Each structure stands twice: as structure tokens, then as C-alpha cells.
Coordinates of C-alpha atoms in Angstrom, one line a residue:
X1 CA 153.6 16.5 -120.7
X2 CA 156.7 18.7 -121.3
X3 CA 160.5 17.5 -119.9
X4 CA 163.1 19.8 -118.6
X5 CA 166.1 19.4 -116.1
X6 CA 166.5 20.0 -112.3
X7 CA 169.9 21.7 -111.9
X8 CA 171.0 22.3 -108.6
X9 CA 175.2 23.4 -109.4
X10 CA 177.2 21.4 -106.7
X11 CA 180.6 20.7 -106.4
X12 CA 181.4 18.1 -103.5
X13 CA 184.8 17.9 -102.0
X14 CA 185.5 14.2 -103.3
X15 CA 185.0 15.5 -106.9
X16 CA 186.1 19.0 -106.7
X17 CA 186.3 21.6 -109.8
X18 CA 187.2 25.1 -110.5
X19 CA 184.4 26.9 -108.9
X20 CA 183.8 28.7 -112.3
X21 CA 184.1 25.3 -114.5
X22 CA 181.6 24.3 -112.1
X23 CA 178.8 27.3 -113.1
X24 CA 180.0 27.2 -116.2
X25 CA 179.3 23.6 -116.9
X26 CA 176.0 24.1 -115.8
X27 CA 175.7 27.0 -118.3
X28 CA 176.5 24.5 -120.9
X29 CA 173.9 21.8 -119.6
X30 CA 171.4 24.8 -119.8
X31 CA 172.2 25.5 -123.1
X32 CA 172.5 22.1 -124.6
X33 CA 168.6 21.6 -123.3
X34 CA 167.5 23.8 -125.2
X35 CA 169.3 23.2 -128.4
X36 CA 167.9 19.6 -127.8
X37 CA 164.1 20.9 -127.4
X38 CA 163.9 20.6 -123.6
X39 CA 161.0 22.3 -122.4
X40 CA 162.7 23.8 -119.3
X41 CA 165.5 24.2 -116.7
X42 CA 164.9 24.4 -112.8
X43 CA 167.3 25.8 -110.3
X44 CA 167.1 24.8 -106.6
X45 CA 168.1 26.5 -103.8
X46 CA 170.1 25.7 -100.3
X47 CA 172.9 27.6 -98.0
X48 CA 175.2 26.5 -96.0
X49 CA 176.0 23.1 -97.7
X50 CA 179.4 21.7 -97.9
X51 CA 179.3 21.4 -101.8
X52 CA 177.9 24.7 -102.2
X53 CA 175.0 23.8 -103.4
X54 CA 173.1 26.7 -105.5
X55 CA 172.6 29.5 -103.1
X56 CA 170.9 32.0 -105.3
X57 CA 168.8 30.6 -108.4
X58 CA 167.3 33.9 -109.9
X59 CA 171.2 35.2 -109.9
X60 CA 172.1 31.9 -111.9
X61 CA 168.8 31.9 -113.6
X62 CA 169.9 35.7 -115.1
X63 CA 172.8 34.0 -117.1
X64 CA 170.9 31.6 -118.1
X65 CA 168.5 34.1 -119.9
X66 CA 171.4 35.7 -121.4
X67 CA 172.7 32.1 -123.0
X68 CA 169.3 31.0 -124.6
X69 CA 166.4 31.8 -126.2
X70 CA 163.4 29.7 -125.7
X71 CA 163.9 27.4 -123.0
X72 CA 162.0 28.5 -119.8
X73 CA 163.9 29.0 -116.4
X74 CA 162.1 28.2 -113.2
X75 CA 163.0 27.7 -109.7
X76 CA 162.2 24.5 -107.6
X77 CA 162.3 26.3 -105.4
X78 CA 163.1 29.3 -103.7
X79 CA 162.5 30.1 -100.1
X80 CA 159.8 33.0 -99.8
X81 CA 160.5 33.5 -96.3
X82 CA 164.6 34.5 -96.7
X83 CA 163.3 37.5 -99.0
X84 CA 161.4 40.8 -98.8
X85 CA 158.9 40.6 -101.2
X86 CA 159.9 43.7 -102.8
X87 CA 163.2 42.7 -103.6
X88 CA 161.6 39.5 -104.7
X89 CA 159.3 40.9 -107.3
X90 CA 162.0 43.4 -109.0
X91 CA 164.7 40.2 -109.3
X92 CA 162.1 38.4 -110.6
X93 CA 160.8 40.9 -113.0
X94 CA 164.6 41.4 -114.1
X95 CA 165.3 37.8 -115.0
X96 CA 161.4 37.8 -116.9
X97 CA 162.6 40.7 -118.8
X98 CA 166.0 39.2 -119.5
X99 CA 164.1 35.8 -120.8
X100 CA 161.2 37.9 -122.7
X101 CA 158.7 36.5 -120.6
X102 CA 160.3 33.0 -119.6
X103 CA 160.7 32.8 -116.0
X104 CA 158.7 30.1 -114.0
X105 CA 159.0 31.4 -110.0
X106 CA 158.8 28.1 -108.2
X107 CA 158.5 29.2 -104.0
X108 CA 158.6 27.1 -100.8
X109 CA 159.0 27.7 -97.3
X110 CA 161.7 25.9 -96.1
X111 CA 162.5 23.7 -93.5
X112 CA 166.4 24.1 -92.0
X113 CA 167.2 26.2 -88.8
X114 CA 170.6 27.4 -90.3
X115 CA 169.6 28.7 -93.5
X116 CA 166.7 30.9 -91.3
X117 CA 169.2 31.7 -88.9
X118 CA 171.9 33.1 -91.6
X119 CA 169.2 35.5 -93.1
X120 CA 168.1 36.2 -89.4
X121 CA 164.3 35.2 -90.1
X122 CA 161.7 33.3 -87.8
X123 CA 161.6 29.7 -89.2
X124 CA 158.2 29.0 -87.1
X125 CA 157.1 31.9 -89.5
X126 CA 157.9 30.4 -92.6
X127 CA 154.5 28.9 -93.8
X128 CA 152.4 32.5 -93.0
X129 CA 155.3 33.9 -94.3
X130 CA 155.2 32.2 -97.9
X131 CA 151.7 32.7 -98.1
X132 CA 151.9 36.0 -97.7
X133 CA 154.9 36.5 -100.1
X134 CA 152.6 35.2 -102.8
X135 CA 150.0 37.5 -101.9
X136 CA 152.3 40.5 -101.6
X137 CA 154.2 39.6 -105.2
X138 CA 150.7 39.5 -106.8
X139 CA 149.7 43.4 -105.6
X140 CA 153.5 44.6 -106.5
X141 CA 153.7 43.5 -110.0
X142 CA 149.4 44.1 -110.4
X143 CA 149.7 47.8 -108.9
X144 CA 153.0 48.6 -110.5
X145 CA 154.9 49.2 -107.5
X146 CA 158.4 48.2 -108.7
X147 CA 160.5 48.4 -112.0
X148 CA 160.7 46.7 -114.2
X149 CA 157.0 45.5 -114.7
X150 CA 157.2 41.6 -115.4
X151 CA 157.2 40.4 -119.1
X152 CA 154.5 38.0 -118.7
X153 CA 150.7 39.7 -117.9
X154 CA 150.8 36.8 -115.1
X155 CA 154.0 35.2 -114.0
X156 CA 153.5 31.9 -112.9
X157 CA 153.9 30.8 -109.6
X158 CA 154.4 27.6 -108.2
X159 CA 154.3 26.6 -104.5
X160 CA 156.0 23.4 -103.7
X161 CA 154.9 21.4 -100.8
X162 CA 154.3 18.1 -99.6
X163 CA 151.8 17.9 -97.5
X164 CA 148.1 18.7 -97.3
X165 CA 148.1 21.7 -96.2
X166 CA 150.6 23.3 -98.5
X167 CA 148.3 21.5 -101.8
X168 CA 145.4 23.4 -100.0
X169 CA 147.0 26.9 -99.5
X170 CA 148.3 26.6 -103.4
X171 CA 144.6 26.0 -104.5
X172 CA 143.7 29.0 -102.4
X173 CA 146.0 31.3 -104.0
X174 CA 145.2 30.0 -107.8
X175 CA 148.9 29.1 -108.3
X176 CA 150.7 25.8 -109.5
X177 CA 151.2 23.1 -107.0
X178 CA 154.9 21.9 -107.2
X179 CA 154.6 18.6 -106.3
X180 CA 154.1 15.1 -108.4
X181 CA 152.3 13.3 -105.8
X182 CA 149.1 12.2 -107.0
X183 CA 147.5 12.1 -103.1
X184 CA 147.7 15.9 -103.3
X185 CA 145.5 16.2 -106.4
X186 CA 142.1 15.8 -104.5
X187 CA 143.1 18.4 -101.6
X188 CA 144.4 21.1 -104.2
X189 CA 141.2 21.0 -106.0
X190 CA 138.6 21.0 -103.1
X191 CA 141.2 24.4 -102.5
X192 CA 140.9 25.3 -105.5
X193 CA 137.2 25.6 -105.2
X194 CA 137.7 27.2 -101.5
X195 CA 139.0 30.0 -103.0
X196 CA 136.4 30.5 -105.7
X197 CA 138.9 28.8 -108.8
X198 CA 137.7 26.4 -111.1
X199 CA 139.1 22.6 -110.8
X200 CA 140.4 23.0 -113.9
X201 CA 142.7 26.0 -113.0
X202 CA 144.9 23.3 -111.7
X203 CA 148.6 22.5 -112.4
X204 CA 151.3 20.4 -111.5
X205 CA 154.9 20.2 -112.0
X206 CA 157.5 18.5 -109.8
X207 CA 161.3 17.3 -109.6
X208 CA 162.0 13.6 -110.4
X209 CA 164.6 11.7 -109.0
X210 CA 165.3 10.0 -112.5
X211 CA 168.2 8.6 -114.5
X212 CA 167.2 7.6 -118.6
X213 CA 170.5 5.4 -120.0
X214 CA 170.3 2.9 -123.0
X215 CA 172.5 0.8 -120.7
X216 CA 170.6 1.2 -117.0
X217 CA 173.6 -1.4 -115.5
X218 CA 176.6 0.2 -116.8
X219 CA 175.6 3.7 -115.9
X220 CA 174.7 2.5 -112.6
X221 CA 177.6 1.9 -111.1
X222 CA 178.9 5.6 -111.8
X223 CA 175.5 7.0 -111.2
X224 CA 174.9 5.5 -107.9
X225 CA 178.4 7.5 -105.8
X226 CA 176.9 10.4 -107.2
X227 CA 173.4 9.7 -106.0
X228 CA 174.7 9.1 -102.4
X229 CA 176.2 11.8 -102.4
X230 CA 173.5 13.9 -103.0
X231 CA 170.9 12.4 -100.5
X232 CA 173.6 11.9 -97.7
X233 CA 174.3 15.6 -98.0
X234 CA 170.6 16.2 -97.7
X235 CA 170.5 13.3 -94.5
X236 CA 173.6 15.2 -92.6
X237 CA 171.8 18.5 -93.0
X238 CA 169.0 17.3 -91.7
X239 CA 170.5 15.7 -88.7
X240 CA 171.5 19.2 -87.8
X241 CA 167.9 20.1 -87.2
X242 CA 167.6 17.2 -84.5
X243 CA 171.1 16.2 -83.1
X244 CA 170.2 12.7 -83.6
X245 CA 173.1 11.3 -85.9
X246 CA 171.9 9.2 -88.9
X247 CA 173.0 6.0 -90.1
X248 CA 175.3 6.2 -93.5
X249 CA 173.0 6.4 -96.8
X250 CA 173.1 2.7 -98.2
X251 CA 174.0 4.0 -101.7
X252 CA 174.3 0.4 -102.8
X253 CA 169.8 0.2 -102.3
X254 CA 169.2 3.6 -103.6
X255 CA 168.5 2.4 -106.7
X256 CA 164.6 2.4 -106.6
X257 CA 162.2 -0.4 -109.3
X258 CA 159.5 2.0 -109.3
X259 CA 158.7 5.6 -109.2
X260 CA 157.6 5.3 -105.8
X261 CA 160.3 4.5 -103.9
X262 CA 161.4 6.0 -100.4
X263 CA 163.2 9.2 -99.6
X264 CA 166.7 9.2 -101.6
X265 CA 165.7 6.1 -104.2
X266 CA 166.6 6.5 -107.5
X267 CA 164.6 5.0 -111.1
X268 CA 168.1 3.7 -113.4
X269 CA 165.9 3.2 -116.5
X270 CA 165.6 2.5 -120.1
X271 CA 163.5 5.8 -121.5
X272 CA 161.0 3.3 -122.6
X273 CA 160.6 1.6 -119.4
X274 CA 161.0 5.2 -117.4
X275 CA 158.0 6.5 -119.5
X276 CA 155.7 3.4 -119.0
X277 CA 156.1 4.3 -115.2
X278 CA 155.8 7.7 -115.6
X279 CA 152.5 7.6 -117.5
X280 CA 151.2 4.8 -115.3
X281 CA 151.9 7.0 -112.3
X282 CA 150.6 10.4 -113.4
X283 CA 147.2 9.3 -114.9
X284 CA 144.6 11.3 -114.6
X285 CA 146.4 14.2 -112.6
X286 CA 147.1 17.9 -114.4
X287 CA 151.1 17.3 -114.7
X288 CA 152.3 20.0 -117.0
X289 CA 155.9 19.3 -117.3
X290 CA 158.4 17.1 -115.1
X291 CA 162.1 17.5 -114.5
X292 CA 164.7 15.0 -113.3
X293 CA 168.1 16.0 -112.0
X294 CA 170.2 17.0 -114.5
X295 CA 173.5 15.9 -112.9
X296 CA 172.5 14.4 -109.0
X297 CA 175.7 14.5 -107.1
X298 CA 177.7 16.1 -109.8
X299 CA 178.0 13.9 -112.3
X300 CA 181.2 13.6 -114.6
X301 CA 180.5 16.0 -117.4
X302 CA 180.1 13.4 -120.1
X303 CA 177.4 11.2 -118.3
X304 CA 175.5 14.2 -117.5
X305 CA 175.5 15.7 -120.9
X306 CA 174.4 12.0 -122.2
X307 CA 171.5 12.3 -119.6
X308 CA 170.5 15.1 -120.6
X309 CA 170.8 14.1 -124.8
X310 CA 168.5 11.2 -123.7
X311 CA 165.7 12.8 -121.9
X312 CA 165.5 14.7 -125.1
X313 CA 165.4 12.8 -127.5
X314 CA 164.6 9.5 -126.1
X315 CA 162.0 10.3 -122.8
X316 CA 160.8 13.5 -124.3
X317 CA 158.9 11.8 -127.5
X318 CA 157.5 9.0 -125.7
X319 CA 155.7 11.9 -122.8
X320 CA 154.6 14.7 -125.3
X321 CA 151.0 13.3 -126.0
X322 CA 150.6 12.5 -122.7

């Protein structure tokens, strides 16, 4: 099992930087990653946050190719349904070629009203519509439609949902399933097989909400404003989709004992006691890589670079066999 980092470039208003210290920093994070041996960097997508969270991840994921040299770039994720697929498959292609053949193109469908309504597309649309993107990418790139042809003979693809349904459609389509909930496994295989695969075509991969420290109580209490941040943003934007207002994120019982907490919890961990979890959780299910936040609620630079230093070379060792 391979580690990388979830990056997601925010820059909230009660920490606020120079919008280009900001994406550079994250350059830097990229960068140390891979000097470190981490196996991968993710990029996320939104629009329309306050922080500006990451709007465009294959953009960002372009200078990330151009600062490294083995670590590979993926998206967790990008949302299908806000892009023509033929645009799609050439950016993609562009950032492959740019890596030499590194790009992981993680897709979802979405779920907030705004962000469909700025790109003026159908939300109800948005599950057909990712399907459907897959399907389309696959012909482009196999048929030679666009230019540049991909790097890889078969980019991967990997769908993340988190529900039933979604785990079934990935198995349909042969691609990765996004997601590191163990429930899922069962329903992505029986797809799997649906679409004449075999079981052991399958894949996972998924975000964690993670923090490794040698010290789990001192970094805790710098950690946990950050990680309210983060998850109230995600709560406020959510209450746009229903007009019911929600109650303040208790950032003081975020901080989760186990890695299956609730929505917004967080595992404060030794890398020892992280990986025991990890490993107990996972058993038995295809996980090829995982990758916590790098820097959840935009960390102070030096905290997030010493996250990042000890998910390689203190969580990283302790997974590799796995």
C-alpha cells in the first residue's frame, strides 16, 4: 500500500496569504513528497468557496509535472459533468505528456447546485453524465480523436463515489473505485463481474482524513482550528443546497479514536498507532495507495511540511508490505 498527499490549495480569510505564496507553497509540498519517496499527490476540486478552494486541478496538476519527476499526480476528484469530454481528454493528455505518463484522472459527479449552475449544466444530470464522460474519454483517446495522444497505453481512471450505486457503475466500466470504504468492496466486484471484468481487476484508492505527529497532543491543538475550518466550510456549503442553517462544527470533538468516525472527524496519531488502524481497517480489500490531507484547513507552513516528512518516513515504511 503506497502513501501520497491530498492537496486541496486553500487560503481562508482568518489565515490569509499572498494568493501566489499560497500555490506556491503547495508547489513546495508537491515537491518535498517526492524528494521524500511519496508515492503520489492528489488535487481536489470545488468553486465558489470562500477560501478559494482549488478550482481547476489538471491546471495546478500541469505545474506540478513541470516541478518533479516521479511522483504521480492524480485528482480526487474532478467533476465529469462541468466538462466536455473532449476538452477533458486533450487537458488530460497534456498534463500525461508533461508527467511522461504520470497522471491518475480521479472523476466524480458532484453534488452542489452553485457549482452546476456557474458552468450552466443540469445537476439532476450529473450521474448519466459522469458515466458517460468515462465512456466518451475511453473512445477519444482509443480512436485518436484529439492531440496529444496520452502517455500511458491506458490512463487510469478513478470514479469516486460513496454509495452503492456509484461502486457498481465503477465495476461496470473496469475503472478504480475512489473510495476506502470497505462496504463497497462486495458491490464493486459483483459489478465488476456485471460487466464481464475479473474480481481481480479491482482497485481502490481514497482520501484520509489523517494527521501522523510524534507528539499527537501538542499538534492538536493547532491542528484542530485548521480542521474546523475545513469541514465548517464544507457544512456552510452544504446548507446552501437546503436553506436549513446548521449548527457550528464542534471543532473541539472532531478529533476522531478510530478511522471510522463520523463526517468531519479527524485520526491525531502516532504513525505507529495510525498504521495499526489503517491495516486493521483495510484488510482484505484491494487498496492501492491512500492519501491524507496534506495541509486540512491550511496549515502553517511548518506543521504541514512536518506532516508531510512524517507520512514519509514514519507511516510510509510501516504500510509498504501491506
Amino acid at each position: 500500500m503506497k502513501v501520497g498527499i491530498h492537496i486541496d490549495v486553500r487560503n481562508p480569510a482568518g489565515w490569509r496569504a499572498p494568493w501566489d505564496r499560497v500555490y506556491g507553497f503547495n508547489l513546495e509540498l508537491s515537491q518535498e513528497a517526492e524528494r521524500l519517496g511519496l508515492e503520489s499527490v492528489w488535487l481536489s476540486e470545488h468553486h465558489l468557496f470562500d477560501d478559494g478552494h482549488l478550482p481547476q486541478p489538471l491546471t495546478f496538476a500541469a505545474a506540478v509535472a513541470a516541478r518533479t519527476s516521479s511522483i504521480r499526480i492524480g485528482t480526487a476528484i474532478m467533476l465529469a459533468p462541468l466538462r466536455v469530454a473532449a476538452h477533458l481528454a486533450e487537458e488530460a493528455a497534456v498534463v500525461d505528456q508533461l508527467s511522461s505518463g504520470r497522471l491518475e484522472l480521479g472523476l466524480g459527479a458532484g453534488y452542489r447546485a452553485p457549482e452546476f449552475d456557474l458552468y450552466g449544466v443540469d445537476i439532476d444530470q450529473r450521474f448519466t453524465d459522469t458515466t458517460a464522460r468515462v465512456t466518451e474519454l475511453r473512445a477519444i483517446w482509443a480512436e485518436g480523436v484529439v492531440t496529444p495522444p496520452t502517455a500511458q497505453e491506458r490512463l487510469p481512471i478513478w470514479l469516486g463515489y460513496r454509495g452503492p450505486k456509484g461502486a457498481r457503475r465503477a465495476g461496470l466500466l473496469n475503472e478504480g473505485l475512489l473510495s476506502l470504504d470497505p462496504g463497497l468492496l462486495p458491490i464493486y466486484r459483483a459489478g465488476l463481474r456485471e460487466g464481464g471484468h475479473t474480481e481481480e481487476e479491482a482497485r481502490m484508492a481514497g482520501p484520509m482524513n489523517l494527521f501522523v505527529s510524534d507528539d499527537p497532543e501538542r499538534d492538536w491543538a493547532i491542528v484542530r482550528k485548521h480542521h474546523h475550518h475545513q469541514w465548517d466550510s464544507y457544512r456552510r456549503m452544504s446548507a446552501q443546497e437546503t436553506g436549513v442553517p446548521v449548527r457550528p462544527f464542534d471543532g473541539e470533538r472532531a478529533r476522531a479514536r478510530g478511522l471510522t468516525p463520523g463526517l468531519g472527524n479527524i485520526l491525531v496519531a502516532t504513525p505507529e498507532d495510525a498504521a495499526a488502524q489503517i491495516l486493521e481497517r483495510l484488510a482484505g480489500c484491494p487498496v492501492v495507495r491512500i492519501f491524507p490531507w496534506a495541509s486540512p484547513g491550511a496549515l502553517p507552513e511548518q506543521l504541514a511540511m512536518q506532516h508531510v516528512r512524517t507520512l514519509a518516513q514514519s507511516l510510509a515504511p510501516l504500510l509498504a508490505d501491506a
